PDB file of C-alpha atoms in Angstrom:
ATOM      1  CA  MET A  13      62.791-157.465 -39.199  1.00  0.00           C
ATOM      2  CA  THR A  14      61.069-159.844 -41.624  1.00  0.00           C
ATOM      3  CA  GLY A  15      57.249-160.430 -41.915  1.00  0.00           C
ATOM      4  CA  TYR A  16      54.556-158.056 -43.104  1.00  0.00           C
ATOM      5  CA  LEU A  17      55.487-155.292 -41.210  1.00  0.00           C
ATOM      6  CA  GLY A  18      58.785-155.305 -41.114  1.00  0.00           C
ATOM      7  CA  SER A  19      59.531-152.703 -43.983  1.00  0.00           C
ATOM      8  CA  TYR A  20      56.972-150.394 -41.946  1.00  0.00           C
ATOM      9  CA  ALA A  21      59.342-150.843 -38.864  1.00  0.00           C
ATOM     10  CA  THR A  22      62.566-150.290 -40.819  1.00  0.00           C
ATOM     11  CA  LEU A  23      60.883-147.116 -42.065  1.00  0.00           C
ATOM     12  CA  GLY A  24      59.571-145.896 -38.677  1.00  0.00           C
ATOM     13  CA  LEU A  25      62.956-146.294 -36.969  1.00  0.00           C
ATOM     14  CA  LEU A  26      64.604-144.406 -39.705  1.00  0.00           C
ATOM     15  CA  LEU A  27      62.056-141.741 -39.291  1.00  0.00           C
ATOM     16  CA  LEU A  28      62.486-141.709 -35.329  1.00  0.00           C
ATOM     17  CA  ALA A  29      66.297-141.416 -36.143  1.00  0.00           C
ATOM     18  CA  GLY A  30      65.706-138.384 -38.215  1.00  0.00           C
ATOM     19  CA  VAL A  31      63.442-136.763 -35.900  1.00  0.00           C
ATOM     20  CA  LEU A  32      65.726-137.239 -32.885  1.00  0.00           C
ATOM     21  CA  PHE A  33      68.954-136.219 -34.907  1.00  0.00           C
ATOM     22  CA  PHE A  34      66.960-133.012 -35.787  1.00  0.00           C
ATOM     23  CA  VAL A  35      66.067-132.141 -32.241  1.00  0.00           C
ATOM     24  CA  THR A  36      69.448-132.917 -30.821  1.00  0.00           C
ATOM     25  CA  ALA A  37      71.015-130.665 -33.463  1.00  0.00           C
ATOM     26  CA  PHE A  38      68.715-127.660 -32.385  1.00  0.00           C
ATOM     27  CA  SER A  39      68.914-128.636 -28.623  1.00  0.00           C
ATOM     28  CA  ALA A  40      72.725-128.583 -28.984  1.00  0.00           C
ATOM     29  CA  ASN A  41      72.579-125.392 -30.864  1.00  0.00           C
ATOM     30  CA  ARG A  42      70.454-123.615 -27.907  1.00  0.00           C
ATOM     31  CA  VAL A  43      72.593-124.896 -25.346  1.00  0.00           C
ATOM     32  CA  LEU A  44      76.021-123.785 -27.078  1.00  0.00           C
ATOM     33  CA  ARG A  45      75.136-120.514 -28.155  1.00  0.00           C
ATOM     34  CA  PRO A  46      76.149-117.376 -26.264  1.00  0.00           C
ATOM     35  CA  ALA A  47      73.827-116.393 -24.027  1.00  0.00           C
ATOM     36  CA  ARG A  48      73.378-112.782 -25.355  1.00  0.00           C
ATOM     37  CA  PRO A  49      74.803-112.366 -28.751  1.00  0.00           C
ATOM     38  CA  ALA A  50      77.103-109.471 -29.773  1.00  0.00           C
ATOM     39  CA  ASP A  51      75.237-107.098 -31.691  1.00  0.00           C
ATOM     40  CA  PRO A  52      77.915-104.419 -32.608  1.00  0.00           C
ATOM     41  CA  PHE A  53      77.462-101.306 -34.662  1.00  0.00           C
ATOM     42  CA  GLY A  54      76.974-102.147 -38.358  1.00  0.00           C
ATOM     43  CA  LYS A  55      76.359-105.812 -37.793  1.00  0.00           C
ATOM     44  CA  ARG A  56      72.985-106.017 -39.438  1.00  0.00           C
ATOM     45  CA  THR A  57      74.226-103.393 -42.698  1.00  0.00           C
ATOM     46  CA  ALA A  58      74.524-105.176 -46.202  1.00  0.00           C
ATOM     47  CA  TYR A  59      77.932-106.244 -46.968  1.00  0.00           C
ATOM     48  CA  GLU A  60      79.404-104.802 -50.594  1.00  0.00           C
ATOM     49  CA  CYS A  61      82.913-105.543 -50.831  1.00  0.00           C
ATOM     50  CA  GLY A  62      84.043-103.786 -47.805  1.00  0.00           C
ATOM     51  CA  LEU A  63      82.388-100.661 -48.812  1.00  0.00           C
ATOM     52  CA  ASP A  64      79.750 -98.741 -47.467  1.00  0.00           C
ATOM     53  CA  PRO A  65      76.163 -99.047 -49.258  1.00  0.00           C
ATOM     54  CA  VAL A  66      75.479 -96.277 -51.304  1.00  0.00           C
ATOM     55  CA  GLY A  67      72.064 -95.344 -52.846  1.00  0.00           C
ATOM     56  CA  GLY A  68      68.978 -97.360 -52.819  1.00  0.00           C
ATOM     57  CA  ASP A  69      68.425-101.054 -52.204  1.00  0.00           C
ATOM     58  CA  TRP A  70      65.949-100.782 -55.760  1.00  0.00           C
ATOM     59  CA  ALA A  71      67.812-101.311 -59.012  1.00  0.00           C
ATOM     60  CA  GLN A  72      65.889-102.092 -62.379  1.00  0.00           C
ATOM     61  CA  MET A  73      66.647-105.276 -64.595  1.00  0.00           C
ATOM     62  CA  GLN A  74      65.827-106.098 -68.030  1.00  0.00           C
ATOM     63  CA  ILE A  75      63.295-108.798 -68.558  1.00  0.00           C
ATOM     64  CA  ARG A  76      65.847-109.668 -71.438  1.00  0.00           C
ATOM     65  CA  TYR A  77      68.218-111.631 -68.776  1.00  0.00           C
ATOM     66  CA  TYR A  78      65.199-113.531 -67.854  1.00  0.00           C
ATOM     67  CA  VAL A  79      64.326-114.468 -71.466  1.00  0.00           C
ATOM     68  CA  TYR A  80      67.927-115.848 -71.967  1.00  0.00           C
ATOM     69  CA  ALA A  81      68.118-117.721 -68.455  1.00  0.00           C
ATOM     70  CA  TYR A  82      64.598-119.361 -69.336  1.00  0.00           C
ATOM     71  CA  LEU A  83      65.644-120.588 -73.184  1.00  0.00           C
ATOM     72  CA  TYR A  84      68.975-121.593 -71.772  1.00  0.00           C
ATOM     73  CA  VAL A  85      67.430-124.112 -68.959  1.00  0.00           C
ATOM     74  CA  LEU A  86      64.538-125.048 -71.780  1.00  0.00           C
ATOM     75  CA  PHE A  87      66.953-126.049 -74.091  1.00  0.00           C
ATOM     76  CA  ALA A  88      69.403-127.896 -71.567  1.00  0.00           C
ATOM     77  CA  VAL A  89      66.443-129.942 -70.085  1.00  0.00           C
ATOM     78  CA  GLU A  90      65.198-130.802 -73.399  1.00  0.00           C
ATOM     79  CA  ALA A  91      68.623-131.714 -74.567  1.00  0.00           C
ATOM     80  CA  VAL A  92      68.860-133.803 -71.619  1.00  0.00           C
ATOM     81  CA  PHE A  93      66.221-135.974 -73.235  1.00  0.00           C
ATOM     82  CA  LEU A  94      68.406-137.084 -76.174  1.00  0.00           C
ATOM     83  CA  PHE A  95      70.393-139.296 -73.948  1.00  0.00           C
ATOM     84  CA  PRO A  96      67.728-141.993 -73.018  1.00  0.00           C
ATOM     85  CA  TRP A  97      66.665-141.734 -76.693  1.00  0.00           C
ATOM     86  CA  ALA A  98      70.159-142.589 -77.736  1.00  0.00           C
ATOM     87  CA  VAL A  99      70.444-145.614 -75.474  1.00  0.00           C
ATOM     88  CA  VAL A 100      67.145-147.205 -76.579  1.00  0.00           C
ATOM     89  CA  PHE A 101      67.439-146.233 -80.412  1.00  0.00           C
ATOM     90  CA  ASP A 102      69.660-149.556 -80.766  1.00  0.00           C
ATOM     91  CA  ARG A 103      67.650-151.971 -79.157  1.00  0.00           C
ATOM     92  CA  PRO A 104      65.551-154.270 -81.283  1.00  0.00           C
ATOM     93  CA  GLY A 105      62.045-153.146 -82.197  1.00  0.00           C
ATOM     94  CA  PHE A 106      62.472-149.580 -81.758  1.00  0.00           C
ATOM     95  CA  GLY A 107      63.881-148.544 -85.160  1.00  0.00           C
ATOM     96  CA  MET A 108      62.012-146.238 -87.485  1.00  0.00           C
ATOM     97  CA  VAL A 109      59.452-145.240 -84.534  1.00  0.00           C
ATOM     98  CA  THR A 110      62.223-143.804 -82.205  1.00  0.00           C
ATOM     99  CA  VAL A 111      63.705-141.803 -85.134  1.00  0.00           C
ATOM    100  CA  VAL A 112      60.601-140.398 -86.007  1.00  0.00           C
ATOM    101  CA  GLU A 113      59.284-139.523 -82.458  1.00  0.00           C
ATOM    102  CA  MET A 114      63.054-137.652 -82.237  1.00  0.00           C
ATOM    103  CA  ALA A 115      62.586-135.850 -85.515  1.00  0.00           C
ATOM    104  CA  VAL A 116      59.419-134.676 -84.346  1.00  0.00           C
ATOM    105  CA  PHE A 117      60.957-133.483 -80.854  1.00  0.00           C
ATOM    106  CA  VAL A 118      64.039-131.567 -82.271  1.00  0.00           C
ATOM    107  CA  ALA A 119      61.762-129.974 -84.904  1.00  0.00           C
ATOM    108  CA  VAL A 120      59.840-128.326 -82.045  1.00  0.00           C
ATOM    109  CA  LEU A 121      63.135-127.304 -80.584  1.00  0.00           C
ATOM    110  CA  ALA A 122      64.212-126.119 -83.665  1.00  0.00           C
ATOM    111  CA  LEU A 123      60.937-124.172 -84.215  1.00  0.00           C
ATOM    112  CA  GLY A 124      61.183-122.702 -80.824  1.00  0.00           C
ATOM    113  CA  ILE A 125      64.852-121.588 -81.112  1.00  0.00           C
ATOM    114  CA  LEU A 126      63.770-120.272 -84.916  1.00  0.00           C
ATOM    115  CA  TYR A 127      60.833-118.199 -83.368  1.00  0.00           C
ATOM    116  CA  ALA A 128      63.262-116.799 -80.911  1.00  0.00           C
ATOM    117  CA  TRP A 129      65.805-115.751 -83.432  1.00  0.00           C
ATOM    118  CA  ARG A 130      62.995-114.440 -85.730  1.00  0.00           C
ATOM    119  CA  LYS A 131      61.839-112.191 -83.202  1.00  0.00           C
ATOM    120  CA  ASN A 132      65.330-110.665 -82.081  1.00  0.00           C
ATOM    121  CA  ILE A 133      64.961-112.080 -78.711  1.00  0.00           C
ATOM    122  CA  LEU A 134      68.561-113.804 -78.796  1.00  0.00           C
ATOM    123  CA  ARG A 135      70.277-110.076 -79.956  1.00  0.00           C
ATOM    124  CA  TRP A 136      72.474-109.313 -76.979  1.00  0.00           C
ATOM    125  CA  THR A 137      72.364-105.291 -76.758  1.00  0.00           C
TER     126      THR A 137
END
């Protein structure tokens, strides 16, 4: 398929194949499933390690765990930005400018972790 509309035709065929696969899979599911699925006693109850559920379904969780998760994700994602900097750092024309930019970036990260440490957010109780 060449020409101006060739790439659009390829995209259209790919979309058509995806839709056909989707429709075929769901049709096969409807045809091959049992006519009346079994609904034995206790099938829709919660499973907790083979024991019957006891008590209510509401439990209070401390916000501290969300803060730990948020801080981990924040620093892990921002640490990923160090890798492209390390790749570009050695190229000509990126010398001192990239060092200053990364120093500012790491300083902002350090201020964030210092703030969390000073507010005792990182203290596990």
